[in-house]
Coordinates of N, CA and C in Angstrom, one line a residue:
X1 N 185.8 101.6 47.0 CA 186.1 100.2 47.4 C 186.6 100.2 48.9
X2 N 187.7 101.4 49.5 CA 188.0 101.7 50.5 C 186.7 101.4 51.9
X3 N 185.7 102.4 51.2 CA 185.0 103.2 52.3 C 184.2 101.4 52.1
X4 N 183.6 100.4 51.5 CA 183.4 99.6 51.8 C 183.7 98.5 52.2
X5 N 184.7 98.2 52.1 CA 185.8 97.4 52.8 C 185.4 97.9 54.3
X6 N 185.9 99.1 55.1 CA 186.1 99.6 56.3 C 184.7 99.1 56.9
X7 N 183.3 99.4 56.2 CA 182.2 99.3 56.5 C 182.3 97.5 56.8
X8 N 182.5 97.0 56.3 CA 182.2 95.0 56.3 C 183.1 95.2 57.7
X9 N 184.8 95.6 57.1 CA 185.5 95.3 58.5 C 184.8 95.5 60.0
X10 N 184.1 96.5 59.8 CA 184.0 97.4 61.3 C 182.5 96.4 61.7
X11 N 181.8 96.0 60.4 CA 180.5 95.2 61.2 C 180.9 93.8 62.1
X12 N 182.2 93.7 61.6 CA 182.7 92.2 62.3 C 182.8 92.2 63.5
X13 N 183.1 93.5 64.1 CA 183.1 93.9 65.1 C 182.2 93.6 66.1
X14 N 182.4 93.2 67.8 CA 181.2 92.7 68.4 C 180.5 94.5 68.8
X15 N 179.6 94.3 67.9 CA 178.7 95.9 68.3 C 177.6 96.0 68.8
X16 N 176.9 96.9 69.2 CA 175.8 96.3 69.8 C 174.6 96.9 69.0
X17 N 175.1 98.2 68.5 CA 174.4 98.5 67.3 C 175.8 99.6 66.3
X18 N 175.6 99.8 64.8 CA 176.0 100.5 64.2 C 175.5 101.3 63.1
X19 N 174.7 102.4 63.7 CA 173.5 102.8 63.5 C 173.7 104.3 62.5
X20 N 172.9 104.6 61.8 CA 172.8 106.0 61.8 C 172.5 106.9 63.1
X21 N 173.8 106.6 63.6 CA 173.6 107.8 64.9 C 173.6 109.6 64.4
X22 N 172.5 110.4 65.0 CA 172.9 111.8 64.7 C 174.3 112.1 65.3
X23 N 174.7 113.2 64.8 CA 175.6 113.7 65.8 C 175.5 114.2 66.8
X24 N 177.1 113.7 67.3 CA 176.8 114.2 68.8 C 177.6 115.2 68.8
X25 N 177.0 116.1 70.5 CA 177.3 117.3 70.6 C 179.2 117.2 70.9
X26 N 179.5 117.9 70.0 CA 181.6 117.9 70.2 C 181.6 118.8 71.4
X27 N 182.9 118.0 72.5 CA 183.5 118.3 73.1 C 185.2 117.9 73.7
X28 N 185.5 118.9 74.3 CA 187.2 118.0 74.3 C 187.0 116.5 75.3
X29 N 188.2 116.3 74.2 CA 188.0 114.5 74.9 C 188.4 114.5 76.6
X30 N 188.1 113.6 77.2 CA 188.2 113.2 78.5 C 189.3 112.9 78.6
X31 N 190.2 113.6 79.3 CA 192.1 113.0 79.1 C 192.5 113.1 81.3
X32 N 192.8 112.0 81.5 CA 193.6 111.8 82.4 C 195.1 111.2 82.4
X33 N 196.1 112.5 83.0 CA 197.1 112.2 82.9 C 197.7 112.3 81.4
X34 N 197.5 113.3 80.9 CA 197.9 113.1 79.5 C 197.3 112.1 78.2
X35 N 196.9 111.4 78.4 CA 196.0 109.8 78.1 C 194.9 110.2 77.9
X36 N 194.5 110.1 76.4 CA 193.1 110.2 76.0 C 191.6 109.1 76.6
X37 N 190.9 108.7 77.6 CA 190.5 107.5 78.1 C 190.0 106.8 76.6
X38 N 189.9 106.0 76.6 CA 189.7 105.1 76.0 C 190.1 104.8 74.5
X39 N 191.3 105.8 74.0 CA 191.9 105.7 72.8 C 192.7 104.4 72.7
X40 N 193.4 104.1 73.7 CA 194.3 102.9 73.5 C 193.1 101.3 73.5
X41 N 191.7 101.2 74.3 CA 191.1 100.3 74.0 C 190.7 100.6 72.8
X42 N 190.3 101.5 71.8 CA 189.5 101.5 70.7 C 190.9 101.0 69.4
X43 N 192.1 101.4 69.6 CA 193.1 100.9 69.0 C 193.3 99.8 68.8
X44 N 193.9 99.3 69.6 CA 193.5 97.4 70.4 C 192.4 96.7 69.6
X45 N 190.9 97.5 69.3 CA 190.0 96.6 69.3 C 189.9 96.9 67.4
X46 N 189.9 98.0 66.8 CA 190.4 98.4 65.4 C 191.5 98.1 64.6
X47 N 192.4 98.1 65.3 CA 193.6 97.8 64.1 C 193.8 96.6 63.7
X48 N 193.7 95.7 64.2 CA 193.4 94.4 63.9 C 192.6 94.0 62.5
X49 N 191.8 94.9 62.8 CA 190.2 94.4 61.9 C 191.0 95.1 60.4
X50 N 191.9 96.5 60.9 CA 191.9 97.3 59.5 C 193.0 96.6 58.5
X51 N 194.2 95.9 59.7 CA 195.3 95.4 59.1 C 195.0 94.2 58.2
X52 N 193.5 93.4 58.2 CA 193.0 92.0 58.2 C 193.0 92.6 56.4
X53 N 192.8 94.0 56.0 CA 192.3 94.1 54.3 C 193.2 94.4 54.1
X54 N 194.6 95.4 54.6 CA 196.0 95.8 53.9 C 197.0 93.8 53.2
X55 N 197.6 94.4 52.1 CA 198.1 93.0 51.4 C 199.2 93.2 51.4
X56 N 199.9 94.5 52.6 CA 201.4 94.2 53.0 C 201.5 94.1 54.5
X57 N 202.6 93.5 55.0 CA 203.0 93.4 56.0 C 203.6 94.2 57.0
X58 N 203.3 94.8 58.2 CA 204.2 95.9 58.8 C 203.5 97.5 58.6
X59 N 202.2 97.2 58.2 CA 201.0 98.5 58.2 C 200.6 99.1 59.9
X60 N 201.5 100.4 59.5 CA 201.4 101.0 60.7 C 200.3 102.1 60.7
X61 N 199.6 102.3 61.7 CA 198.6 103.3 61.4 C 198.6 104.0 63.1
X62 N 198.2 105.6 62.4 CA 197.9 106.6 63.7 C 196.6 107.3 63.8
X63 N 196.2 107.3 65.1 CA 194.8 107.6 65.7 C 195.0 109.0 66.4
X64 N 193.9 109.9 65.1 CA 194.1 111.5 65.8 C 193.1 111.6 65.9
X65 N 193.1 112.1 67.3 CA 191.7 112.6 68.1 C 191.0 114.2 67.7
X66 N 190.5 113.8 67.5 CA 190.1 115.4 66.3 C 189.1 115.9 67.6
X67 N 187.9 115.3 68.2 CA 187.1 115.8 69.5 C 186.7 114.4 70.3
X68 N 186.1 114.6 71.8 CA 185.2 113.9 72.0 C 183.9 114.4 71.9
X69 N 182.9 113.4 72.0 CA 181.6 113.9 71.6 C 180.5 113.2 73.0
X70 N 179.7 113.7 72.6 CA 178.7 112.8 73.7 C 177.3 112.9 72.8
X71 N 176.6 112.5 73.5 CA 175.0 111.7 72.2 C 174.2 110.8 73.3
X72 N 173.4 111.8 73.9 CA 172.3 111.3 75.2 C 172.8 110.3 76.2
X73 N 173.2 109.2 76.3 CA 173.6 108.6 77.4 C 175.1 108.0 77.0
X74 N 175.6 108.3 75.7 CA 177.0 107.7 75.6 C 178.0 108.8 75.9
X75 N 179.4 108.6 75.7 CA 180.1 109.5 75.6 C 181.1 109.0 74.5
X76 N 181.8 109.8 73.7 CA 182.8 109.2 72.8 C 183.9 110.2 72.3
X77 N 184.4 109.2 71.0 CA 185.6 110.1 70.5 C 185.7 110.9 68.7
X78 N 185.8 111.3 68.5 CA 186.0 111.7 66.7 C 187.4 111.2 66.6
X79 N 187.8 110.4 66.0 CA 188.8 110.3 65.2 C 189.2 110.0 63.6
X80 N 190.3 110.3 63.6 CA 191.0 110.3 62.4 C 192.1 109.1 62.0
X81 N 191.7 107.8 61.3 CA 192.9 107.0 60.7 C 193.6 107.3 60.1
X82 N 195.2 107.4 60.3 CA 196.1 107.5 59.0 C 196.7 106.6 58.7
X83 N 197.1 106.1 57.5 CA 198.4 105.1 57.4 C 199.7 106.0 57.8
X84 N 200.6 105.2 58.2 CA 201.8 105.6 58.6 C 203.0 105.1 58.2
X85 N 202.9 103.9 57.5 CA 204.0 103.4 57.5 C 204.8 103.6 55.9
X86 N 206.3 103.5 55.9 CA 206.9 103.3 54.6 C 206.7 105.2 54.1
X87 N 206.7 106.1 54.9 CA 206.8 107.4 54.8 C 205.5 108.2 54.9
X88 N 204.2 107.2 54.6 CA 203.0 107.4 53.9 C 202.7 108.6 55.2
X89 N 201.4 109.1 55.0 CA 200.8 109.9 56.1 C 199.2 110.0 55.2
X90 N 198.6 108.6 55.0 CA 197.5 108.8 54.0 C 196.2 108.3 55.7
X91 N 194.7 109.4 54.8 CA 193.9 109.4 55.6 C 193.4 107.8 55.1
X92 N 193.0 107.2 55.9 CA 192.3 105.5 55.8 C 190.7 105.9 56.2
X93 N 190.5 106.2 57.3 CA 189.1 106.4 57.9 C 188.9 107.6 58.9
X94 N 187.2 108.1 58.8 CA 187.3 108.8 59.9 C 186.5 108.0 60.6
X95 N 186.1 108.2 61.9 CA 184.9 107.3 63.0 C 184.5 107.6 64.1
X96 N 183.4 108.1 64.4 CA 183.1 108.3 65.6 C 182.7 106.9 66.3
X97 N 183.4 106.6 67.8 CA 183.2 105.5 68.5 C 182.0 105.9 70.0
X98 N 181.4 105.8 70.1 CA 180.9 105.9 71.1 C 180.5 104.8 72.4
X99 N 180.5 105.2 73.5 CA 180.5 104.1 74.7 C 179.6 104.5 75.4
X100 N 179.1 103.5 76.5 CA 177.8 104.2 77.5 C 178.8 104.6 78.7
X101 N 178.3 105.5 79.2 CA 178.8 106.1 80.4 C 178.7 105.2 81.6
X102 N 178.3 103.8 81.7 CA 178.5 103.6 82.5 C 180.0 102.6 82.9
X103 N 180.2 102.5 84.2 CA 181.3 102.2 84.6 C 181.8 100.6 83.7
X104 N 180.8 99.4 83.9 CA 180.9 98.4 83.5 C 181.0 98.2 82.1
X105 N 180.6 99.5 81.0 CA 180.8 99.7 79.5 C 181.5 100.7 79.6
X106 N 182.5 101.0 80.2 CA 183.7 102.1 79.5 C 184.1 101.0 79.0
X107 N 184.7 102.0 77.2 CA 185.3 101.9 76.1 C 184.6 100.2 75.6
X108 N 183.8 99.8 75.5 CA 183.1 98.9 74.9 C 182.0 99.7 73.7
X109 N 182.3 99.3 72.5 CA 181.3 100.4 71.7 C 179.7 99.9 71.7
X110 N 179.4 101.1 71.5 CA 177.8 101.4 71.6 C 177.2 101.5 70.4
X111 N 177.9 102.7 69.3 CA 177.7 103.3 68.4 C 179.2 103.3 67.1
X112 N 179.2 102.6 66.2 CA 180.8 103.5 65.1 C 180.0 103.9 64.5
X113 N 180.3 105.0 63.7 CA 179.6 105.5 63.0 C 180.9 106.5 62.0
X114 N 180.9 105.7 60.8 CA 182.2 106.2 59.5 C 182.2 106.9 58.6
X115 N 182.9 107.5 58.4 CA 183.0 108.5 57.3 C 182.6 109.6 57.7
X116 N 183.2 110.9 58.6 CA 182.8 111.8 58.9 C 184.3 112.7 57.8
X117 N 184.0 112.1 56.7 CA 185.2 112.9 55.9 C 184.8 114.4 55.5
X118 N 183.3 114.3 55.4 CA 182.8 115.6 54.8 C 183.0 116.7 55.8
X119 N 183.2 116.4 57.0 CA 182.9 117.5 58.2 C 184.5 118.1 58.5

């Protein structure tokens, strides 16, 4: 029921496709200054959506960057959703986000692509 829920949430999303993308080839994420790029826009643009299905108030959740990835003209991130709040440390989702490389689409998605639990 989880993993479908996450799926409806994440189509609400303005996407431009959310495709069976293959995978992309893993690499370390792009970090300036300590700052993963575009983790705090993909936060911003997710948690919203995830907090819209929790039926308590004050759901806190953390985004672990497991790799970046890239996949022919995009570039992206692997992460990991946890709940966080009230002691918990439970996995919610995994997702690869991907973005086009170009300047005027950094961190606007390209590609989500969920449930990379098995890997």
């Amino acid at each position: 029921m989880k993993k479908y829920s996450m799926a409806v949430l994440l189509s609400c999303c303005s996407i431009s496709s959310m495709a069976a993308v293959p995978d992309g080839k893993v690499e370390k994420p792009f970090v300036i200054d300590n700052e993963v790029i575009c983790l705090k826009e993909i936060q911003q643009k997710i948690t919203p959506f995830i907090k819209a299905y929790e039926e308590e108030k004050g759901v806190k959740y953390k985004y672990i960057v497991k790799s970046g990835l890239s996949y022919k003209d995009t570039v992206g991130l692997r992460l990991q959703i946890n709940r966080i709040d009230s002691g918990l440390n439970v996995r919610v989702a995994d997702l690869d986000y991907y973005w086009l490389q170009e300047r005027g689409s950094m961190c606007q998605p390209s590609y989500l692509v969920l449930d990379r639990s098995e890997k």
